[in-house]
Short mmCIF file of C-alpha atoms in Angstrom, two decimals:
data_model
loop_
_atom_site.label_atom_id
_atom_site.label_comp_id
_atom_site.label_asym_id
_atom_site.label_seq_id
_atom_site.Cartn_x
_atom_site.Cartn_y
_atom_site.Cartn_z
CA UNK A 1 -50.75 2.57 14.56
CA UNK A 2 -49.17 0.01 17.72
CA UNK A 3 -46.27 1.25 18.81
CA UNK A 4 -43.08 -1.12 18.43
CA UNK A 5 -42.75 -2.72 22.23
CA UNK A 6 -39.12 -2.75 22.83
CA UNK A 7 -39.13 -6.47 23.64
CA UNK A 8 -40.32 -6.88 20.51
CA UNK A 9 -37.26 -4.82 18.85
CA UNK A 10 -34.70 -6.46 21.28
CA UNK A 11 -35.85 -10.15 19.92
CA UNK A 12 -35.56 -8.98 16.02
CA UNK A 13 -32.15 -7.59 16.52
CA UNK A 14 -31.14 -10.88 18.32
CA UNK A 15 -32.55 -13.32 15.76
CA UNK A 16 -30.36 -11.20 12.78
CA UNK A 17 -27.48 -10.99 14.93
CA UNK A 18 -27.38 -14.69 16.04
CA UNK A 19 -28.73 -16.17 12.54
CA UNK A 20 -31.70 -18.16 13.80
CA UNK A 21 -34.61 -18.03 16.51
CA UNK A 22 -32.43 -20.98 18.71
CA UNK A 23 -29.91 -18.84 18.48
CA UNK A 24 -30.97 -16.35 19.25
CA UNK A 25 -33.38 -16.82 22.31
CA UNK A 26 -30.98 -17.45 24.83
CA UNK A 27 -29.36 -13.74 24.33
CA UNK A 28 -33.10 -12.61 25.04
CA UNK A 29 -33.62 -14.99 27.81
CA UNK A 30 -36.53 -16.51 26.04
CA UNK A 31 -37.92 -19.50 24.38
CA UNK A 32 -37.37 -19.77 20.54
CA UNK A 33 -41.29 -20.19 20.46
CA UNK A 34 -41.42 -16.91 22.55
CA UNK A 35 -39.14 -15.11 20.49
CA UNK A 36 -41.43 -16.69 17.41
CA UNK A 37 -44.37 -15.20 19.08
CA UNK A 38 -42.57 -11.53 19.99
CA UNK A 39 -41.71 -11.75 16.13
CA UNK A 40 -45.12 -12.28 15.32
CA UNK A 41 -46.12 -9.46 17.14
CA UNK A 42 -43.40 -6.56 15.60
CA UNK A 43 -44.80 -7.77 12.46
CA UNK A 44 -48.62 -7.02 13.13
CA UNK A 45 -47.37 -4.07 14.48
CA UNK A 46 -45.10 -3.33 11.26
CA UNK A 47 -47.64 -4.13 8.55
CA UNK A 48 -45.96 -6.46 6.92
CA UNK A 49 -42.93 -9.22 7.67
CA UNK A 50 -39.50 -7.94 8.59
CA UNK A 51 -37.98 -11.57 8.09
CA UNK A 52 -38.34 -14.17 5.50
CA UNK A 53 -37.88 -17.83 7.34
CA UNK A 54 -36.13 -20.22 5.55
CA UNK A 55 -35.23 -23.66 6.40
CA UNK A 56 -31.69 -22.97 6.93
CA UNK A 57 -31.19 -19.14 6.86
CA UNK A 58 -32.96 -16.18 7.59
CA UNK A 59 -33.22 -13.12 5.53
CA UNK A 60 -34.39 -9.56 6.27
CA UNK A 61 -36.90 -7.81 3.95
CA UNK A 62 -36.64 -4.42 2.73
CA UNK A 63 -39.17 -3.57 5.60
CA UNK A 64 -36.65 -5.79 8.09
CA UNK A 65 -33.87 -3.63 6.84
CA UNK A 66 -35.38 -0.59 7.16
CA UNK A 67 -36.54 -1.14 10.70
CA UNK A 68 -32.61 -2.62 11.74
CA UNK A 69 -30.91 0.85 12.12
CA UNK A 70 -33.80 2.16 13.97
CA UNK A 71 -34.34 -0.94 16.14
CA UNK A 72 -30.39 -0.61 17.04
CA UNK A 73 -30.83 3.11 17.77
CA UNK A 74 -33.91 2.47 19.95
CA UNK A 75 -31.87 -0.33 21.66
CA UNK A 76 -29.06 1.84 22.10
CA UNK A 77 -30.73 5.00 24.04
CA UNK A 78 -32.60 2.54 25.99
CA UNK A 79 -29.28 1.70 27.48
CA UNK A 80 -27.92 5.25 27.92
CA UNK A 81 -31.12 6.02 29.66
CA UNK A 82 -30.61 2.95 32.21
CA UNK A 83 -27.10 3.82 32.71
CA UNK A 84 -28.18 7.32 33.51
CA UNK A 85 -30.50 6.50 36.06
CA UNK A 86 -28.52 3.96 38.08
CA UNK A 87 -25.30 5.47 38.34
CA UNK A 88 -22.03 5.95 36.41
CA UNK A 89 -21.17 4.22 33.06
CA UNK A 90 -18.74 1.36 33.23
CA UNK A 91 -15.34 2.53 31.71
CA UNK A 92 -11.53 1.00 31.68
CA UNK A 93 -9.51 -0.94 28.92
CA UNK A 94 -9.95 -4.30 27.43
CA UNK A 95 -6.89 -6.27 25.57
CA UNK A 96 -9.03 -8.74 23.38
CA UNK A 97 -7.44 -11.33 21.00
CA UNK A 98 -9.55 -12.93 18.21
CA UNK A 99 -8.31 -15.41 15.43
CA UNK A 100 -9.21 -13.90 12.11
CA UNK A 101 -11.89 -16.60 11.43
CA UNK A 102 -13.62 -16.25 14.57
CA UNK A 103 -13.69 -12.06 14.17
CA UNK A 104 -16.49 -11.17 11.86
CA UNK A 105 -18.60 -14.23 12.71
CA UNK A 106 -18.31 -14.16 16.35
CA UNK A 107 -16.94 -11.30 17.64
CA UNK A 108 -19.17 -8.69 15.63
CA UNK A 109 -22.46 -9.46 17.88
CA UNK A 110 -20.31 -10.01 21.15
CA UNK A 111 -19.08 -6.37 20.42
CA UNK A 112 -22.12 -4.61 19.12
CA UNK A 113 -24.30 -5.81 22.52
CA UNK A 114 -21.45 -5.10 24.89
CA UNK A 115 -20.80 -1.51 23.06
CA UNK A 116 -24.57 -0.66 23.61
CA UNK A 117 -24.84 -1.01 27.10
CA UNK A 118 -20.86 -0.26 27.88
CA UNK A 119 -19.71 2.97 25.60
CA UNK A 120 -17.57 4.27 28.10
CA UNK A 121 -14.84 0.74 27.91
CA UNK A 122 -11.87 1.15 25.11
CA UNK A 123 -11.39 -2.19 23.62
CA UNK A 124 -8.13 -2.86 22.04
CA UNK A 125 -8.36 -5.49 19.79
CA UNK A 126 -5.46 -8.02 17.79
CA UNK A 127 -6.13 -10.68 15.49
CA UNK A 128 -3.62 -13.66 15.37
CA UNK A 129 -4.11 -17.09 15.32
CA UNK A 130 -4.61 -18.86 18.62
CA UNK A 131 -1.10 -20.20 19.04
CA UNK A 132 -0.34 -16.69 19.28
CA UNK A 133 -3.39 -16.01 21.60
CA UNK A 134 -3.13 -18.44 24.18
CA UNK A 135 0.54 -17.63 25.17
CA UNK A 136 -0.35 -13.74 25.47
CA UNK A 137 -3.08 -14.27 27.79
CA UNK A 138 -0.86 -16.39 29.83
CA UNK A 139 1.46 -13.45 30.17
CA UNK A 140 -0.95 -11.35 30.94
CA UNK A 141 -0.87 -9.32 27.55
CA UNK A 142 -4.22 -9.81 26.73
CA UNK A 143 -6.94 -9.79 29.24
CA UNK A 144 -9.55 -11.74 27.08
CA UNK A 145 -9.26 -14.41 24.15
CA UNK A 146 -11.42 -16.08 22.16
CA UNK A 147 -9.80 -19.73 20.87
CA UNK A 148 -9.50 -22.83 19.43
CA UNK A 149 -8.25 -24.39 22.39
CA UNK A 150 -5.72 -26.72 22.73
CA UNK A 151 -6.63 -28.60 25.51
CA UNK A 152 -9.76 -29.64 27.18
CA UNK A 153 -9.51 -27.66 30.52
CA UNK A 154 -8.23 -24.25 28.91
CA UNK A 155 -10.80 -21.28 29.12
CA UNK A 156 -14.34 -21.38 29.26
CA UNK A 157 -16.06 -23.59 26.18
CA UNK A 158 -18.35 -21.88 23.81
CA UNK A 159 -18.89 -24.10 21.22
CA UNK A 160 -17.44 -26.37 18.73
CA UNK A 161 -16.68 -25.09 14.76
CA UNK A 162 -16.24 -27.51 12.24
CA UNK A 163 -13.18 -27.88 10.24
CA UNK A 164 -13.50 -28.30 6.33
CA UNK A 165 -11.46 -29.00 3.74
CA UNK A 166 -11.93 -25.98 0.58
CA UNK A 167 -11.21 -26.11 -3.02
CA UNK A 168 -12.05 -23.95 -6.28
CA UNK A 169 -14.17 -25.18 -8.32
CA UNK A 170 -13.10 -24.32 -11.69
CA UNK A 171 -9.33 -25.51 -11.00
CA UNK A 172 -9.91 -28.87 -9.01
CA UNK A 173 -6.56 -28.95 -7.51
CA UNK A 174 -8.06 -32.00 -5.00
CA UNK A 175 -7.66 -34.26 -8.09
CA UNK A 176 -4.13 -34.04 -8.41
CA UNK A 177 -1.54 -36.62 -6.96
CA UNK A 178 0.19 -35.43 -4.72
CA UNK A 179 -2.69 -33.39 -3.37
CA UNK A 180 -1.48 -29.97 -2.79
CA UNK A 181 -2.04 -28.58 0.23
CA UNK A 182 -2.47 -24.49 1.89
CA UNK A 183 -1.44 -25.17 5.99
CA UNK A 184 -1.02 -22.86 8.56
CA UNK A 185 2.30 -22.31 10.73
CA UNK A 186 3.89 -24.77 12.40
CA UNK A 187 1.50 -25.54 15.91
CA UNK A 188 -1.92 -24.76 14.15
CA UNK A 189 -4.68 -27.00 15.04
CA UNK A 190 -5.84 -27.06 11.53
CA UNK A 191 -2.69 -27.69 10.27
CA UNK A 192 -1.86 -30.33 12.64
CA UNK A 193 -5.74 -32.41 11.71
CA UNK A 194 -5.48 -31.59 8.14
CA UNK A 195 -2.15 -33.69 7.78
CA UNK A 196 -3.20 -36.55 10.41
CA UNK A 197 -5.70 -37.25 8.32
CA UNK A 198 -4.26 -37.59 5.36
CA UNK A 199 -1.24 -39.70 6.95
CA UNK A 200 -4.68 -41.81 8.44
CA UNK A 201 -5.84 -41.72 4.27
CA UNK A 202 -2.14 -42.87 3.52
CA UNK A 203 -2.76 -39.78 0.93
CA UNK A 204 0.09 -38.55 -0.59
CA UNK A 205 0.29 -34.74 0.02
CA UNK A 206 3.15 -32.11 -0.36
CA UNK A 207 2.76 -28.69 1.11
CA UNK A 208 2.89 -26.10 -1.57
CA UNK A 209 1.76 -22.83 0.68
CA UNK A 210 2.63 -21.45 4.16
CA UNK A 211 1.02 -18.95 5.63
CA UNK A 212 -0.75 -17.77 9.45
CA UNK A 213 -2.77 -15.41 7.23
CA UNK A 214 -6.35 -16.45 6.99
CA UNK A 215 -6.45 -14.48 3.28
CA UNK A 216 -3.58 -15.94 2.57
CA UNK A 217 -4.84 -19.41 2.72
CA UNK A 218 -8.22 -17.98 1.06
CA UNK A 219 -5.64 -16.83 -1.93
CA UNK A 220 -3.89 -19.82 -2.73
CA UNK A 221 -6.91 -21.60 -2.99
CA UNK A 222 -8.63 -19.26 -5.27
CA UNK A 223 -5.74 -19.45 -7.28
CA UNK A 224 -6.31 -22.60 -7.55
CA UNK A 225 -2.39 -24.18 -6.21
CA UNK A 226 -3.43 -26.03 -3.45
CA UNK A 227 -6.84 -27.21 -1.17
CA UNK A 228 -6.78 -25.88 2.29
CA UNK A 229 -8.56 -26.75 5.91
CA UNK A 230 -10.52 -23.59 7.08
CA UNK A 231 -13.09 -23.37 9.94
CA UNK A 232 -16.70 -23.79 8.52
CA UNK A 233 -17.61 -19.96 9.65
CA UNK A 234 -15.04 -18.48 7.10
CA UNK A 235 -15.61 -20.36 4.08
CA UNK A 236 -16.20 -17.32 1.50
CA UNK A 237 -18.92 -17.81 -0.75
CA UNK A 238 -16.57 -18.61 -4.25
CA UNK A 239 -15.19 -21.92 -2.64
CA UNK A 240 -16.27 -25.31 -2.57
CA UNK A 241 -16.48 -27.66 0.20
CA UNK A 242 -15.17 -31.06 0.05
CA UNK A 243 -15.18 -34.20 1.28
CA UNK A 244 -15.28 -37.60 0.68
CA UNK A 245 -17.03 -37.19 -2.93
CA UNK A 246 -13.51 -35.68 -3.33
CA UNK A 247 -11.62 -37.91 -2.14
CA UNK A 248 -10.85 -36.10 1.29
CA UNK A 249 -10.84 -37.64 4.76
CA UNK A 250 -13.29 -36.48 6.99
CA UNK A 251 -12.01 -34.11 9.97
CA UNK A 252 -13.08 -33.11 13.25
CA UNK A 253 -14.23 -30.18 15.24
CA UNK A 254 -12.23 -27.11 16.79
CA UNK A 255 -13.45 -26.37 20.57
CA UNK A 256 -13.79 -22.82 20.52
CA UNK A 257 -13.17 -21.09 24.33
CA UNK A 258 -12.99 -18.11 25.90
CA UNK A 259 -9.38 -17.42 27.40
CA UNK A 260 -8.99 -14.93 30.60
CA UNK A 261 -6.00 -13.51 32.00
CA UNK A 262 -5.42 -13.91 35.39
CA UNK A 263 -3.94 -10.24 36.00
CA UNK A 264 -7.27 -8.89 34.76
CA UNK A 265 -9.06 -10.58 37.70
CA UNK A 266 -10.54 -7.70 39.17
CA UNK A 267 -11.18 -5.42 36.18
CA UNK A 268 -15.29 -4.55 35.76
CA UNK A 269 -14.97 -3.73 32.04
CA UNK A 270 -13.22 -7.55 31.42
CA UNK A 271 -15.78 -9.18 33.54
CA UNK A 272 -18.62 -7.28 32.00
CA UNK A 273 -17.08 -8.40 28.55
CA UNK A 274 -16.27 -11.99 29.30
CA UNK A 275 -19.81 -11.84 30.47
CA UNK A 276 -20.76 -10.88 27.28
CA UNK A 277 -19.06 -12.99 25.45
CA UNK A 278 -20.41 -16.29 27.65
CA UNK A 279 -23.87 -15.19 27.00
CA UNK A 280 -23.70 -14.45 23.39
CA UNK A 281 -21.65 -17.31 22.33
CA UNK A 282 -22.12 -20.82 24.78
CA UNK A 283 -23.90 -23.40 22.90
CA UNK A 284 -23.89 -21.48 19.58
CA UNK A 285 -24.58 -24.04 16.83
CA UNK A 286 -23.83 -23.41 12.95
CA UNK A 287 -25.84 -25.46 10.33
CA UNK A 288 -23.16 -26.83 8.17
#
């Protein structure tokens, strides 16, 4: 039996956690072919694959999800044993805003690395939209934010989510004249590009639901009353997405940024987070 190199471990968990090997290889520092190869290697070492490679997804196998919990574990005391030997364990209080879309997408990974290697920081997390966000952080309410930003120099940029318009299938509500439309409050990004592009369409549209609620939105389009605009990354599985087969105009991308506070300048735990966050996050790309 080989025993399972923790290398090897640290470049499985990052490949699930980040949804592909490009994804994935800058959290390890590596080369997707390197991370390939380190693959490669848990699997000899396994017996038998851990992931099955598909040409858009990845997907664990009972042996992959049998190994996770113990890979994460292994992972984990690794860290307490570093932190042991060189010195005391970063600790404090982070404020950290997150739009609802971005949470369980983005902010699960960011939070599941940091926690490993940082048990000892409190984070205090609240979900609103970025509207909300931004202004908090200015105040200094929030030490950390992560954002569709509104302007091009605000924050630090990540990446760039798609915007897409979402329908239910078995109601067709896109069809109907005027289209009904789901928006966001008053100031949303989404709301604000889903209606300039249908004033660019010259589409008739009448707003038949308000809400800042990301379920909310999810609701009224299940229930079939209206089509809504939702960023790509929290599109649940029972919707459709549309486009111009619909009849929908095409829309652009959200710039998603990290936001710092300038009160939390010289708080370790923030920088070690925002740090974090950087690393885990810049250049992400999502196959749409």
């Amino acid at each position: 039996m080989r025993d399972l190199q923790l290398d090897w471990l640290r470049a499985f968990v990052a490949v699930v956690d980040a949804g592909s090997l490009a994804a994935a290889a800058p959290r390890v520092h590596r080369s997707p072919s390197a991370v390939s190869m380190q693959l490669l290697k848990l699997e000899e070492a396994a017996g038998r694959p851990v992931l099955l490679r598909g040409p858009r997804h990845l997907e664990l196998t009972p042996t992959g999800a049998e190994l996770l919990g113990y890979a994460r574990r292994l992972l984990e005391l690794h860290g307490d044993a570093l932190a042991a030997l060189h010195g005391p364990q970063l600790s404090g209080r982070v404020r950290l805003g997150v739009p609802d879309d971005y949470a369980a997408s983005y902010l699960t990974p960011v939070l599941r690395s940091f926690a490993g290697r940082h048990a000892g920081v409190e984070i205090v997390l609240d979900c609103e939209q970025s509207t909300a966000l931004i202004p908090r952080v200015q105040r200094g309410e929030l030490d950390l934010a992560l954002v569709s930003r509104d302007r091009p120099t605000r924050g630090t940029l990540l990446f760039e989510e798609p915007l897409v318009w979402v329908g239910a299938a078995q109601h067709e509500a896109w069809r109907r004249e005027p289209l009904p439309v789901a928006v966001y409050e008053p100031g949303s990004l989404a709301r604000r590009q889903a209606l300039a592009a249908l004033g660019a369409q010259r589409r008739a549209w009448r707003v038949v639901y308000n809400s800042s609620s990301l379920a909310g939105q999810i609701a009224a389009v299940e229930s079939g009353i209206a089509v809504a605009v939702l960023t790509r990354c929290s599109v649940p599985p029972g919707l459709v997405v549309l486009g111009e087969k619909q009849g929908l105009p095409p829309l652009s991308t959200m710039e998603v940024a990290v936001l710092r506070s300038k009160a939390s300048a010289h708080s370790a735990a923030v920088d070690a987070l925002h740090e974090e966050t950087v690393r885990t996050l810049r250049g992400l790309r999502r196959p749409l």
